[in-house]
PDB file of C-alpha atoms and ligand atoms in Angstrom:
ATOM      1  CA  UNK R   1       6.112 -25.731  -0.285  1.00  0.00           C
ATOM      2  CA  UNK R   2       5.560 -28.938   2.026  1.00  0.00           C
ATOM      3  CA  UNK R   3       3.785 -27.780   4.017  1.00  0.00           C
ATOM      4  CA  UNK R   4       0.536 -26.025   1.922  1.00  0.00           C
ATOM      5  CA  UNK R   5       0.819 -28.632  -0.302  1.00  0.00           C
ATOM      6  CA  UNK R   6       0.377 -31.634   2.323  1.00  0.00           C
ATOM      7  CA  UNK R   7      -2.563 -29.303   3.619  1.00  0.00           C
ATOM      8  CA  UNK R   8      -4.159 -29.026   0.209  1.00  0.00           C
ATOM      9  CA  UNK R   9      -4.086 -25.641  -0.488  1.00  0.00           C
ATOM     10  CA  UNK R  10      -4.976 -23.893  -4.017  1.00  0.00           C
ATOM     11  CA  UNK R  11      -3.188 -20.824  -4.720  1.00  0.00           C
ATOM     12  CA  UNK R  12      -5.254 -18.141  -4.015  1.00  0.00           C
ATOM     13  CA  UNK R  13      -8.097 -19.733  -2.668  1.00  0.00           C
ATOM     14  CA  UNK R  14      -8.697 -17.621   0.692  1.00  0.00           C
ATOM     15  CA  UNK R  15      -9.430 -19.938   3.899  1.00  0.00           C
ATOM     16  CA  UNK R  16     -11.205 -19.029   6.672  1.00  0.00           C
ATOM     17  CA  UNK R  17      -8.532 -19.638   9.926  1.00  0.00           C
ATOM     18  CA  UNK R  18      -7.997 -18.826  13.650  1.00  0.00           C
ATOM     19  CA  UNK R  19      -4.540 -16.889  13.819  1.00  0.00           C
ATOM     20  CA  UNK R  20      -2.729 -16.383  17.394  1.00  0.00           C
ATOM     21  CA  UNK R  21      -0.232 -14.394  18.531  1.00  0.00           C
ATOM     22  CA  UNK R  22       2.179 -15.135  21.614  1.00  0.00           C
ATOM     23  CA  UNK R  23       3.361 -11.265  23.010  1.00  0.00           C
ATOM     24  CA  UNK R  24       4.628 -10.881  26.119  1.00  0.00           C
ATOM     25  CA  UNK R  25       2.821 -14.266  27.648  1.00  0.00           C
ATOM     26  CA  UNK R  26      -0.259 -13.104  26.671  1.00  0.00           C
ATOM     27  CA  UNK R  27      -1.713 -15.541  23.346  1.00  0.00           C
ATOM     28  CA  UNK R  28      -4.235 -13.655  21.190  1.00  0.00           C
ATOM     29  CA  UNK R  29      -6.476 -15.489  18.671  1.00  0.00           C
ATOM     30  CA  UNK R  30      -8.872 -14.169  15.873  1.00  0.00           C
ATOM     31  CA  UNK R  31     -10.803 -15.611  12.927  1.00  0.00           C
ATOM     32  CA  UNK R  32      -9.025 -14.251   9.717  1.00  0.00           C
ATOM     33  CA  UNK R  33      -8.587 -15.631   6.045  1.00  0.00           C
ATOM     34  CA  UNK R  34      -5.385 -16.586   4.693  1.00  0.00           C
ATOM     35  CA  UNK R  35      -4.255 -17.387   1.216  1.00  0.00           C
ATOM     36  CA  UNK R  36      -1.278 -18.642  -0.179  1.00  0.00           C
ATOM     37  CA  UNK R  37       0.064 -16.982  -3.826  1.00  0.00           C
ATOM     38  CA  UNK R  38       2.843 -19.757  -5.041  1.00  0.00           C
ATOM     39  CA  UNK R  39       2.316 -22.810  -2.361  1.00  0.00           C
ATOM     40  CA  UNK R  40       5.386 -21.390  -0.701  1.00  0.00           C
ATOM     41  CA  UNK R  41       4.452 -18.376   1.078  1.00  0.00           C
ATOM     42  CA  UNK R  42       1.068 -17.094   3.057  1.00  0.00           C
ATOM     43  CA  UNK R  43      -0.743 -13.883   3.119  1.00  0.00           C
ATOM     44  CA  UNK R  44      -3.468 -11.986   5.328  1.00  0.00           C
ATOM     45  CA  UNK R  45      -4.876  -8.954   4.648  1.00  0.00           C
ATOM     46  CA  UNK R  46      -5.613  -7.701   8.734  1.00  0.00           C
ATOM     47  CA  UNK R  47      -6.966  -4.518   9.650  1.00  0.00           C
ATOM     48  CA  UNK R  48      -4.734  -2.108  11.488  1.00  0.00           C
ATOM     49  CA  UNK R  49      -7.563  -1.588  14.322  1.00  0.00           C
ATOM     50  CA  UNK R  50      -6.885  -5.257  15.247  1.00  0.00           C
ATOM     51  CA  UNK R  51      -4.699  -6.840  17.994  1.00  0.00           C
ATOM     52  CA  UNK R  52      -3.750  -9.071  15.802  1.00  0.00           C
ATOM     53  CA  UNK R  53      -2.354  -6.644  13.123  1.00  0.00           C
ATOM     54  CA  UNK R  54      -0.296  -4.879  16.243  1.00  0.00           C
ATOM     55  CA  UNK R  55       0.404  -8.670  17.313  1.00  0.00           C
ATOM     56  CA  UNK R  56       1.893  -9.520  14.463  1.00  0.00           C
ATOM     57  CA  UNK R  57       3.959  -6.223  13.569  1.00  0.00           C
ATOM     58  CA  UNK R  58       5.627  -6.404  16.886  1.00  0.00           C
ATOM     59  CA  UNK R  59       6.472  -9.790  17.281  1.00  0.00           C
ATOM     60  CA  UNK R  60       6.771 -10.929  13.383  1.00  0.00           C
ATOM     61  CA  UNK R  61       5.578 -14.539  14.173  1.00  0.00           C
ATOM     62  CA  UNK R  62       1.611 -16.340  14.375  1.00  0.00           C
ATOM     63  CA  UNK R  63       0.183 -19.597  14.289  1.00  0.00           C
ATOM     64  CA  UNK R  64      -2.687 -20.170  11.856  1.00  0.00           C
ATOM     65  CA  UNK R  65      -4.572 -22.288  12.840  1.00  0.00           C
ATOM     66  CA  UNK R  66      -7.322 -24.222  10.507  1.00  0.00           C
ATOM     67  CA  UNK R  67     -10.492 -24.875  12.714  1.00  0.00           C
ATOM     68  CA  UNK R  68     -12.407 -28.514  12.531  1.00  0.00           C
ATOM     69  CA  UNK R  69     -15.374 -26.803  12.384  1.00  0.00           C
ATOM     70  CA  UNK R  70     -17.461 -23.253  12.624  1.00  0.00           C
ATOM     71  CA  UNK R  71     -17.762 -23.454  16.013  1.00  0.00           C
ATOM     72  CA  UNK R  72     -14.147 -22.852  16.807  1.00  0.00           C
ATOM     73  CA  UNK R  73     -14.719 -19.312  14.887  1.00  0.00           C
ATOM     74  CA  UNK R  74     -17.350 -18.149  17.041  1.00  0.00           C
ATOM     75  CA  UNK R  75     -15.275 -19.191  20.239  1.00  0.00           C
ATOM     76  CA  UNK R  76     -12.182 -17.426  18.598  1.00  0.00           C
ATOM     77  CA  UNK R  77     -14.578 -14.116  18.028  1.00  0.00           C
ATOM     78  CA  UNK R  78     -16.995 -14.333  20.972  1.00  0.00           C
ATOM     79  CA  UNK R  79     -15.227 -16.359  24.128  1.00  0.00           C
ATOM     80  CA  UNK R  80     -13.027 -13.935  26.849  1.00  0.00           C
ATOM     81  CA  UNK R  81      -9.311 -14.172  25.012  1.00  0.00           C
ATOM     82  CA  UNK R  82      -7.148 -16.694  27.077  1.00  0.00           C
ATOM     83  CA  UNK R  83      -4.455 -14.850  28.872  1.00  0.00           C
ATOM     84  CA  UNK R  84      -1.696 -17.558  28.969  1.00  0.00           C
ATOM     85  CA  UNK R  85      -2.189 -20.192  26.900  1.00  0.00           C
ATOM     86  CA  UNK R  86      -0.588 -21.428  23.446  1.00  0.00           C
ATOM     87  CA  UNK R  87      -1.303 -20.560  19.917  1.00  0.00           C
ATOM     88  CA  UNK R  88      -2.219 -23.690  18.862  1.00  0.00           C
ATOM     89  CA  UNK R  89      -5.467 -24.009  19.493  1.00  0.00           C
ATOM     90  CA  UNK R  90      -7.809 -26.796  20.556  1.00  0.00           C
ATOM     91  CA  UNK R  91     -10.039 -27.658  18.282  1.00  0.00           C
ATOM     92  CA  UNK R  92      -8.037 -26.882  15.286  1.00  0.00           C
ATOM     93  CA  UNK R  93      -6.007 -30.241  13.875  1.00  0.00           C
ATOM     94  CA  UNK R  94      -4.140 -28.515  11.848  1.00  0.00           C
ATOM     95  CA  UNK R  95      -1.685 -25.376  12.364  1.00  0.00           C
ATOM     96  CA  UNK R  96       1.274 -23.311  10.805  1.00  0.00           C
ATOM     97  CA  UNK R  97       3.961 -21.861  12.587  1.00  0.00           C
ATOM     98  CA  UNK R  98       4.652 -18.366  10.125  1.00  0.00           C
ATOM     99  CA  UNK R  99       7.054 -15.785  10.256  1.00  0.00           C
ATOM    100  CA  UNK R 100       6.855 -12.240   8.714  1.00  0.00           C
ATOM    101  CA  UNK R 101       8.654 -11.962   5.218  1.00  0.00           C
ATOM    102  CA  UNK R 102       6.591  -8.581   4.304  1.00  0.00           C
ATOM    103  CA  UNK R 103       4.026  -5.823   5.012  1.00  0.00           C
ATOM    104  CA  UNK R 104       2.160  -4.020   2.491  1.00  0.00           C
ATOM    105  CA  UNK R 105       0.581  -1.333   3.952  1.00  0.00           C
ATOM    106  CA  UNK R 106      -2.899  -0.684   2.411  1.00  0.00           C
ATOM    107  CA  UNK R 107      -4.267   2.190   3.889  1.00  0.00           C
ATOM    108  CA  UNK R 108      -7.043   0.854   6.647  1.00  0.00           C
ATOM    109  CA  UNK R 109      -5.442  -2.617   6.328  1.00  0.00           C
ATOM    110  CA  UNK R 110      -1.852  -4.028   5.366  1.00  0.00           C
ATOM    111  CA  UNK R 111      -1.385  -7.588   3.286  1.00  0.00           C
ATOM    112  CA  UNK R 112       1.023  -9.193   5.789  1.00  0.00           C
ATOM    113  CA  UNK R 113       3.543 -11.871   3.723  1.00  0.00           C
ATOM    114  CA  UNK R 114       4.734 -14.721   5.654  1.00  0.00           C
ATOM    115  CA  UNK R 115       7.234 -17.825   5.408  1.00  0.00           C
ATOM    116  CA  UNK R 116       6.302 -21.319   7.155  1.00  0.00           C
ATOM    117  CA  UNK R 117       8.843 -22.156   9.925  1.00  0.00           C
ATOM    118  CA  UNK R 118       6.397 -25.460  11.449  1.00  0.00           C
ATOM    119  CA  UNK R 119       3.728 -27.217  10.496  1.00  0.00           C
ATOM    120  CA  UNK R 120       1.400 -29.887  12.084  1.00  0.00           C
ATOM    121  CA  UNK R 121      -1.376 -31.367  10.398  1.00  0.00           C
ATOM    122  CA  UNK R 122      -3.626 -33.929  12.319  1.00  0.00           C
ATOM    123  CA  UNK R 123      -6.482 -36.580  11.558  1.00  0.00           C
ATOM    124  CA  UNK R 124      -9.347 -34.295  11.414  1.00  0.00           C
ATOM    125  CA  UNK R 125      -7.865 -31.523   9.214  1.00  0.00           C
ATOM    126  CA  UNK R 126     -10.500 -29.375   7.561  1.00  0.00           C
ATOM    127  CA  UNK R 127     -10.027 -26.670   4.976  1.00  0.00           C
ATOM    128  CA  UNK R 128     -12.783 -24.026   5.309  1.00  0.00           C
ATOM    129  CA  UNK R 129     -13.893 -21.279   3.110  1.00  0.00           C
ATOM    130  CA  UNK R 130     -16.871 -19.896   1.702  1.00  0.00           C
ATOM    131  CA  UNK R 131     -17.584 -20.275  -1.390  1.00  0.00           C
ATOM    132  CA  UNK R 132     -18.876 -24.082  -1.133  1.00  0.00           C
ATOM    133  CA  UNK R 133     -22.047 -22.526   1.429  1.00  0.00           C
ATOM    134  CA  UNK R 134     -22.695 -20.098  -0.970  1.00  0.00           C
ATOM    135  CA  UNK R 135     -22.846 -22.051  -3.837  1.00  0.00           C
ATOM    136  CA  UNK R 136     -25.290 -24.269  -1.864  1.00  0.00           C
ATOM    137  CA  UNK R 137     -27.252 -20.995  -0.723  1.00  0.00           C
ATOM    138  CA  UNK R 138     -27.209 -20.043  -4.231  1.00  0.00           C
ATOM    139  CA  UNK R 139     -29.092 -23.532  -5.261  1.00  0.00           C
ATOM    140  CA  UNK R 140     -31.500 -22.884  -2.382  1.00  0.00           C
ATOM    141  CA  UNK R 141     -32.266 -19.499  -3.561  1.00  0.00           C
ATOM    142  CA  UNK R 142     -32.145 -20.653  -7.622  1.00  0.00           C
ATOM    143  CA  UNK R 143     -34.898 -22.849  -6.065  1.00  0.00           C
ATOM    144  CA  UNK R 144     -37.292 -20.359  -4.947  1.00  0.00           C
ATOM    145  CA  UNK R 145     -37.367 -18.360  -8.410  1.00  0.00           C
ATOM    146  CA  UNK R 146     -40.864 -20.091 -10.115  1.00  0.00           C
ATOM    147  CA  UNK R 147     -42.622 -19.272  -6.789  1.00  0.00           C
ATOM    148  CA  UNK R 148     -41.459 -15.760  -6.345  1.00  0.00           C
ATOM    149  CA  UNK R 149     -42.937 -12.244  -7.047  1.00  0.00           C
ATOM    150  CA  UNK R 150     -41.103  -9.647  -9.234  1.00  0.00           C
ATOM    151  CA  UNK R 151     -39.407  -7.783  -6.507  1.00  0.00           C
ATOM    152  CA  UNK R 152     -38.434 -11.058  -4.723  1.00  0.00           C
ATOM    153  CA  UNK R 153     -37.125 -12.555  -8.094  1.00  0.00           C
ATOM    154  CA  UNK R 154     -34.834  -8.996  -8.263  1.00  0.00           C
ATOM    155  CA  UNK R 155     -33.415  -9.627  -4.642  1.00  0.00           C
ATOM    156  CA  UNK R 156     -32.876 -12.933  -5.075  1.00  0.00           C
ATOM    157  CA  UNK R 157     -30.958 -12.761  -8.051  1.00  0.00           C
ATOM    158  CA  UNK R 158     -29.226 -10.112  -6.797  1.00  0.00           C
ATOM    159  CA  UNK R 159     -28.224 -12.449  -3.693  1.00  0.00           C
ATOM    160  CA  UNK R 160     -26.912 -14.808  -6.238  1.00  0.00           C
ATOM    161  CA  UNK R 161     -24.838 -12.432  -7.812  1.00  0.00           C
ATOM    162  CA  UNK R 162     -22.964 -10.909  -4.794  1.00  0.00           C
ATOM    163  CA  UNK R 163     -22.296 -14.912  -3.743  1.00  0.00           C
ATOM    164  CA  UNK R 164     -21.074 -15.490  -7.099  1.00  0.00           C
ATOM    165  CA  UNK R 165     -18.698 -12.338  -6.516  1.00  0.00           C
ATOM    166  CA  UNK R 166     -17.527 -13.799  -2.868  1.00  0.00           C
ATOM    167  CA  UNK R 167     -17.086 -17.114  -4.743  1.00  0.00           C
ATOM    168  CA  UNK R 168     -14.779 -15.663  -7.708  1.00  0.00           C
ATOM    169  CA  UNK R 169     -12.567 -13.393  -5.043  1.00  0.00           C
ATOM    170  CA  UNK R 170     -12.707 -16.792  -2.484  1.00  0.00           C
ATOM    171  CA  UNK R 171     -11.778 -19.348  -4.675  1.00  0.00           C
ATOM    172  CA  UNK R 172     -10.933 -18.458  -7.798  1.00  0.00           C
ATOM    173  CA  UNK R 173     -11.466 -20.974 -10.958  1.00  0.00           C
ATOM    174  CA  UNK R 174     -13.406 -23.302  -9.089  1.00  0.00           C
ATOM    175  CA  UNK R 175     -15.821 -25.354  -9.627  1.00  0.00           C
ATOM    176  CA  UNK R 176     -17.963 -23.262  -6.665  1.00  0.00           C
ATOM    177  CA  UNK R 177     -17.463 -20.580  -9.613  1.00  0.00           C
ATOM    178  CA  UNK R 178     -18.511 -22.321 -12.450  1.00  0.00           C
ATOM    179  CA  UNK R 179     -21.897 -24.340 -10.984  1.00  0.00           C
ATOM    180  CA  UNK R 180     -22.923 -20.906  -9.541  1.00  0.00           C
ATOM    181  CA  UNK R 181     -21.984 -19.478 -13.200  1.00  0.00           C
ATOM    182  CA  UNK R 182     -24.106 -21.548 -14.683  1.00  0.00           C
ATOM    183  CA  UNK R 183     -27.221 -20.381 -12.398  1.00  0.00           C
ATOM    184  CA  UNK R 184     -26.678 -16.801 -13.121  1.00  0.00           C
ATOM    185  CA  UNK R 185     -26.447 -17.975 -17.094  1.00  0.00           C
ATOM    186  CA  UNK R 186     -29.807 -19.602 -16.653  1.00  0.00           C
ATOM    187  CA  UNK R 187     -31.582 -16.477 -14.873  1.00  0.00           C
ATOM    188  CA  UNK R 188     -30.588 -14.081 -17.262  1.00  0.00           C
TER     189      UNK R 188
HETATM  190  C1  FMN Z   1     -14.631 -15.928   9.454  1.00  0.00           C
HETATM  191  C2  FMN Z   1     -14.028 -14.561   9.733  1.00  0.00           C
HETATM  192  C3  FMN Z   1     -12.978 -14.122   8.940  1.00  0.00           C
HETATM  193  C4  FMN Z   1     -12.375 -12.885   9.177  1.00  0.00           C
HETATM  194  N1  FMN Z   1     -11.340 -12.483   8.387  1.00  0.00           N
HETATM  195  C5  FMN Z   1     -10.688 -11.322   8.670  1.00  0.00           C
HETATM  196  C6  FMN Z   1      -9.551 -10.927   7.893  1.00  0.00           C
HETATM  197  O1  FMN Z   1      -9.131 -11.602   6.936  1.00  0.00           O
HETATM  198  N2  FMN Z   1      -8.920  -9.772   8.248  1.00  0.00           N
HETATM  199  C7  FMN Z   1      -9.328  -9.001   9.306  1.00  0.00           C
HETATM  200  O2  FMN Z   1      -8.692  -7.969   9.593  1.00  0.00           O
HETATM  201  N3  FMN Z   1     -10.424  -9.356  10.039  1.00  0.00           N
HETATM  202  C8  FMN Z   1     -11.096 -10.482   9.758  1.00  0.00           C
HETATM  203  N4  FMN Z   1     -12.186 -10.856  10.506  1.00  0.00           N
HETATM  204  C9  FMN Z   1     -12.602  -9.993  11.627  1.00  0.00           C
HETATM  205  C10 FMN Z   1     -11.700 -10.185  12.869  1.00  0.00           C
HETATM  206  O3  FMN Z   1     -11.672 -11.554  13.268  1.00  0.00           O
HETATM  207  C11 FMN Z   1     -12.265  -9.319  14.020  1.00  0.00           C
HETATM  208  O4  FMN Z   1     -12.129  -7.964  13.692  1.00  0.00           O
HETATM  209  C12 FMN Z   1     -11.608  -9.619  15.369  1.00  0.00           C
HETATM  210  O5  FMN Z   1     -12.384  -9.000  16.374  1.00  0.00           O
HETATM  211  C13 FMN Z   1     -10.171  -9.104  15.475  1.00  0.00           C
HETATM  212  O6  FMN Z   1      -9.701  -9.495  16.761  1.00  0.00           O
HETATM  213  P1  FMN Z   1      -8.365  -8.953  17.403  1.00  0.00           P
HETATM  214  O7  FMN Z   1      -8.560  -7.472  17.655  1.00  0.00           O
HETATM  215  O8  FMN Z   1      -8.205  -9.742  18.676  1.00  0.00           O
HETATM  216  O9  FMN Z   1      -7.252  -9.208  16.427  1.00  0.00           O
HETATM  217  C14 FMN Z   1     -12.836 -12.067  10.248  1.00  0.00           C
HETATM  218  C15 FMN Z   1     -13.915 -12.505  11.029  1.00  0.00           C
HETATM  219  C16 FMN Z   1     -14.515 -13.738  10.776  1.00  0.00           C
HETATM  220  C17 FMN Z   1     -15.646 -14.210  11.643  1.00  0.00           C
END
């Protein structure tokens, strides 16, 4: 409980994170979101065709780690894996040491249920998710309506309403949710 609270988690919100694994000497890292249901307890739905879903299964313990900024994803996704180093990442200020309390298997994916062993949570601790850009690109594209022609109008509203889906399933009952609400009220 601690822990997520001291981080500043909302239940259910999904965050965008870095988890590693530690097999065999060998430290694997990849960008996946992670959510927490009662401030006690995290979850990750990973897709079995990932390292990280065999990682985890085998070894029952990750870090997540909670990058200081985008860039760390793209280093996590795009950068040669390191072969020996740690799960806590640089870059990321703050990090949770989790252990496996549950798999759900889900057909191409399982929801993997985890209890908080260690925490750390440093100066420059950022909590990332989605739904604040796409609330912004939802303004931005809001803002190009009067100037549009009929078939841009369609695809731009259209836009607008698969951000405000992300935004409801990312961060539910938040005020992301309700200012991009309030666009789709006004297009309609
Ligand atoms: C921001 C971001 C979030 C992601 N979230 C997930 C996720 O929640 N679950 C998942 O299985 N893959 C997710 N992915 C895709 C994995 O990171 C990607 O498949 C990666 O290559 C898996 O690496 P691995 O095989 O080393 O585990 C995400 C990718 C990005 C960029």
């Amino acid at each position: 409980m601690d822990a997520l609270q001291r981080l500043g988690l909302e239940r259910d919100w999904i965050y965008e994170t870095i988890v590693a694994t530690h097999v065999k000497g060998r430290v694997n890292s990849a960008p996946m979101g992670v959510w927490t249901p009662d401030l006690e307890s995290i979850k990750l739905r990973v897709y079995k065709r990932t390292r990280t879903c065999e990682d985890i299964i085998e070894n029952r313990r990750f870090v997540v780690n909670f990058p200081n900024s985008i860039k760390e994803f793209y280093g996590a996704l795009l950068d040669e894996k390191s072969l020996n180093g740690s799960p806590f990442l640089e870059g990321c200020d703050a990090a949770l040491e989790a252990e496996v309390s549950g798999i759900d298997d889900r057909g191409d994916c399982v929801d993997i249920a985890a209890r908080i062993l260690a925490y750390r949570i440093g100066e420059n601790t950022r909590l990332i998710n989605r739904a604040e850009y796409l609330a912004l690109e939802s303004l931005i594209a809001y803002s190009k309506l009067p100037s549009s022609s009929k078939t841009e109008r369609a695809s731009i509203v259209e836009a607008i309403k698969e951000n405000h889906r992300i935004i409801c399933k990312t961060t539910p009952g938040s005020r992301f949710q309700a200012l991009v609400q309030e666009l789709l009220g006004r297009i309609q």
